[in-house]
Short mmCIF file of C-alpha atoms in Angstrom, two decimals:
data_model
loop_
_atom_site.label_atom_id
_atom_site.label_comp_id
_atom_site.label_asym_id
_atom_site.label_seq_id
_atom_site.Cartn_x
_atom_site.Cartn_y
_atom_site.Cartn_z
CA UNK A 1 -59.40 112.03 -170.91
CA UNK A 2 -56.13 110.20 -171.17
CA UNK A 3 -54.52 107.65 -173.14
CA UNK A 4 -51.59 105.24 -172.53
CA UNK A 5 -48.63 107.82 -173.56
CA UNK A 6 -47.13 104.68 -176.30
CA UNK A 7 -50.38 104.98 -177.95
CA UNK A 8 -51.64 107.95 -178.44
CA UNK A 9 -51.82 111.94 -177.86
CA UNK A 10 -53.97 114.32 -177.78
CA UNK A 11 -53.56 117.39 -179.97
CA UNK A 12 -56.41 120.18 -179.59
CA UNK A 13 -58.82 118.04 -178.31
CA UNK A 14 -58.43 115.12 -180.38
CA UNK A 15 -56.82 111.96 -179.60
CA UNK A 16 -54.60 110.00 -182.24
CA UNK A 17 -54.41 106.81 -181.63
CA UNK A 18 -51.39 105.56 -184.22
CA UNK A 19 -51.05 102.21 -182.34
CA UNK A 20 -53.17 99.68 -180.20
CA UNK A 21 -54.14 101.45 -177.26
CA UNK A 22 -57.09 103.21 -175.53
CA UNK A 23 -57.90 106.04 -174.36
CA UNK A 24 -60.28 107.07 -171.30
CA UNK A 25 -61.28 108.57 -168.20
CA UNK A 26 -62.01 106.97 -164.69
CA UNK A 27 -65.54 107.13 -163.23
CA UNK A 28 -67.31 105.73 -159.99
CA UNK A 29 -70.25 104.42 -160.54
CA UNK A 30 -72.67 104.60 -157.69
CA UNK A 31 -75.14 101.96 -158.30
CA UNK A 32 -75.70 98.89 -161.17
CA UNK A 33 -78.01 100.51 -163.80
CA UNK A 34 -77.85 101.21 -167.29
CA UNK A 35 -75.47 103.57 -169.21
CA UNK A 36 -74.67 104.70 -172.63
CA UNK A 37 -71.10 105.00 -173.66
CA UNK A 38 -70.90 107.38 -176.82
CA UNK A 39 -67.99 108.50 -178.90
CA UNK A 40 -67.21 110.58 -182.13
CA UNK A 41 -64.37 108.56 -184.12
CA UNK A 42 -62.60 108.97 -187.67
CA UNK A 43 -59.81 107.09 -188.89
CA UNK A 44 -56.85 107.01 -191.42
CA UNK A 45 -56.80 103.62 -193.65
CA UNK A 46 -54.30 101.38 -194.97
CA UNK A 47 -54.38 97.62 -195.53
CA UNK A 48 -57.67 95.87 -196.62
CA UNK A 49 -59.99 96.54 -193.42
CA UNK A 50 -61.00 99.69 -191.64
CA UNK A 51 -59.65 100.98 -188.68
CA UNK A 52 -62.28 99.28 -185.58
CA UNK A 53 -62.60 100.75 -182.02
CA UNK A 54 -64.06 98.72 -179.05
CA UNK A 55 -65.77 100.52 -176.86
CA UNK A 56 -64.74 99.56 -173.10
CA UNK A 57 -65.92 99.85 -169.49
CA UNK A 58 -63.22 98.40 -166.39
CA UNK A 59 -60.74 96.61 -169.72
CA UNK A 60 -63.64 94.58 -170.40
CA UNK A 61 -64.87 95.46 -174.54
CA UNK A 62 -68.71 96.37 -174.73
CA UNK A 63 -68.81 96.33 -177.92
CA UNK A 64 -66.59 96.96 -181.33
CA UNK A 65 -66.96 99.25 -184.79
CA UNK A 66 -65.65 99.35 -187.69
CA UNK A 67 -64.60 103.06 -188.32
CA UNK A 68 -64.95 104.11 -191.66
CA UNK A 69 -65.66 107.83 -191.34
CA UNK A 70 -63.36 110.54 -192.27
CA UNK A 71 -62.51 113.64 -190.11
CA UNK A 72 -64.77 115.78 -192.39
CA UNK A 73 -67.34 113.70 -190.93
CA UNK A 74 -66.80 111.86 -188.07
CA UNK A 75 -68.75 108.92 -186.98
CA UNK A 76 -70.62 108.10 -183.66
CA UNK A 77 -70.77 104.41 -182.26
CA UNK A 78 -72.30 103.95 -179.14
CA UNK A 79 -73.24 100.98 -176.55
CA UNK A 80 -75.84 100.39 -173.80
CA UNK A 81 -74.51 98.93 -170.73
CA UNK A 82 -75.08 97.74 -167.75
CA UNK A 83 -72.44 98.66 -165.44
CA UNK A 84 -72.02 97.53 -161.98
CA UNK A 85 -70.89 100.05 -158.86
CA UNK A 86 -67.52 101.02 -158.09
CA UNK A 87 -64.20 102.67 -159.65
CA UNK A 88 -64.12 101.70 -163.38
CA UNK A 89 -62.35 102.94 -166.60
CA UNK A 90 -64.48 103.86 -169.62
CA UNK A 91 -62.75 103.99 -172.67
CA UNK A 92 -62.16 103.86 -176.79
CA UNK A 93 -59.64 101.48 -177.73
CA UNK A 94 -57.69 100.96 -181.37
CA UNK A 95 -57.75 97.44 -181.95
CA UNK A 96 -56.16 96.71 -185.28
CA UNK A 97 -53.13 99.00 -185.92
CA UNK A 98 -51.83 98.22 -189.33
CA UNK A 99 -49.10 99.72 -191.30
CA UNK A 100 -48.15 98.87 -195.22
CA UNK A 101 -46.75 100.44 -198.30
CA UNK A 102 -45.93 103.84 -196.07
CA UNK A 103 -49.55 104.27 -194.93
CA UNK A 104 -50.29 103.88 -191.66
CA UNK A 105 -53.99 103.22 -190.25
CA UNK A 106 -54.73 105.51 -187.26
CA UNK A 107 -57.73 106.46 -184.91
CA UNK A 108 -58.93 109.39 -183.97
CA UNK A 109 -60.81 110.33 -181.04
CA UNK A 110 -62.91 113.63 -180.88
CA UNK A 111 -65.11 112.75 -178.25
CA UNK A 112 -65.87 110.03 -175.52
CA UNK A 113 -69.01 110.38 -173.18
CA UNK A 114 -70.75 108.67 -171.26
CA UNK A 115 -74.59 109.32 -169.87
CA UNK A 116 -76.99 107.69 -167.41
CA UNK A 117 -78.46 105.41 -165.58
CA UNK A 118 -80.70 104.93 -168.71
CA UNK A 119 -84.22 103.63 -167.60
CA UNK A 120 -86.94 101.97 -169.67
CA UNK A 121 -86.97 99.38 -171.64
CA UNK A 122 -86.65 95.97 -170.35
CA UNK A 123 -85.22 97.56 -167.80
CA UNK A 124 -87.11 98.08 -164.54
CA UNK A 125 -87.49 102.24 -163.20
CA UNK A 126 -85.75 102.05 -160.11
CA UNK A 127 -88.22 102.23 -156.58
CA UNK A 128 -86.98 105.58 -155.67
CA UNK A 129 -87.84 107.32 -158.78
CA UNK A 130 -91.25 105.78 -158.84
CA UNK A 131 -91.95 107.77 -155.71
CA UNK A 132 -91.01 110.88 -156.70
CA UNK A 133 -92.51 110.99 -160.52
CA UNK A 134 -96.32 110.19 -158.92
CA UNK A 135 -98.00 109.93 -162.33
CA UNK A 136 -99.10 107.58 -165.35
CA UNK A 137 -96.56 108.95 -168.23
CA UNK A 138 -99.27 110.10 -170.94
CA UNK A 139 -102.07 110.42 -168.49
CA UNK A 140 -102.05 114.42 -167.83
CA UNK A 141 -100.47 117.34 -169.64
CA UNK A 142 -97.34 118.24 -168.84
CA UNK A 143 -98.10 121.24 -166.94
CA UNK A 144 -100.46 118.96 -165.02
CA UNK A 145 -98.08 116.17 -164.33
CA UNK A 146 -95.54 118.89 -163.53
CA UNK A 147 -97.60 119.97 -160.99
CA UNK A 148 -98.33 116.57 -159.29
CA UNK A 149 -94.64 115.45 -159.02
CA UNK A 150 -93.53 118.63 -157.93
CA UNK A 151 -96.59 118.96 -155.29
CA UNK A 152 -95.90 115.12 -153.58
CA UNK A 153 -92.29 115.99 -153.52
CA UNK A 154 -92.99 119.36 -152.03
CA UNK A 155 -95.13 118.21 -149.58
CA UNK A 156 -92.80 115.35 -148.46
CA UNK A 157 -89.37 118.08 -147.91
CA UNK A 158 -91.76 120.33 -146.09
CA UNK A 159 -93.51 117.59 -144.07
CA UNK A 160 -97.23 119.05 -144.59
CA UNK A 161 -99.73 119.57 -147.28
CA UNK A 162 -98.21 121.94 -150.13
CA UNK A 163 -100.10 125.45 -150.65
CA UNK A 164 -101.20 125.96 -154.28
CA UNK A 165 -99.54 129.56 -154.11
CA UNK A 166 -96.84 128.07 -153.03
CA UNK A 167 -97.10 125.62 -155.72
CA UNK A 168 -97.57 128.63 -158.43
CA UNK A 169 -93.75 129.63 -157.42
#
């Protein structure tokens, strides 16, 4: 994780971000599917609105928070997105530095994650995972439907019928 040096700094794992900026990491993404972009925020206020963060993937914002949470207990915002593939930034960004009467607001940054592809929904399970999970979710137990996936996709790496002993491993 880094953030533009005028903007902020990190200190023990936390980034302060006392003026507009953002801070981030670079990821490739591999293939256009679904992510969530996650992170743990507090801020120090001052002026009539609270601190916001926009959450961001390549510069472009996904979506923005108002940040009201202290750092006895920080808040998390998060965002589903769909992301396309190649080389992009994912970042938190302070968005409305303010500074009056000697207070200044700030932004603080615990955490930053992001997870995925995120499937389901109104969003379609990719081909190649519907050939390797061969069942009806809610159809078998799961030590049944544990068996079937792993059986099809054992039988398909050793190119011939799986043994059930072989299975039972």
């Amino acid at each position: 994780l880094s953030a533009e040096e005028s903007a902020g700094a990190a200190d023990g794992g936390v980034f302060r971000l006392w003026s507009n900026g953002e801070a981030g990491f670079t990821h490739t993404f591999t293939a256009e599917a679904p992510y969530r972009l996650r992170a743990r925020v507090y801020a120090e206020q001052a002026g009539s609105e609270p601190a916001r963060v926009s959450l961001r993937i390549g510069g472009e914002e996904v979506r923005t928070f108002d940040v009201t949470a202290t750092a006895a207990e920080p808040q998390v915002v998060e965002a589903l997105v769909k992301i396309k593939p190649g080389e992009q930034k994912v970042g938190a960004a302070f968005i409305n530095d303010h500074v009056e009467d000697g207070k200044d607001r700030n932004l603080y940054l615990t955490e930053l994650e992001l997870s995925g592809p995120v499937w389901g929904g109104d969003t379609p399970v990719p081909e190649t995972h519907l050939r390797l999970f061969v069942h009806e979710p809610g159809t078998e137990g799961t030590e049944a439907a544990t068996r079937k996936i792993l059986g099809a996709f054992a039988s398909r790496a050793y190119r011939r019928p799986v043994r059930p002993e072989e299975l039972d491993k």
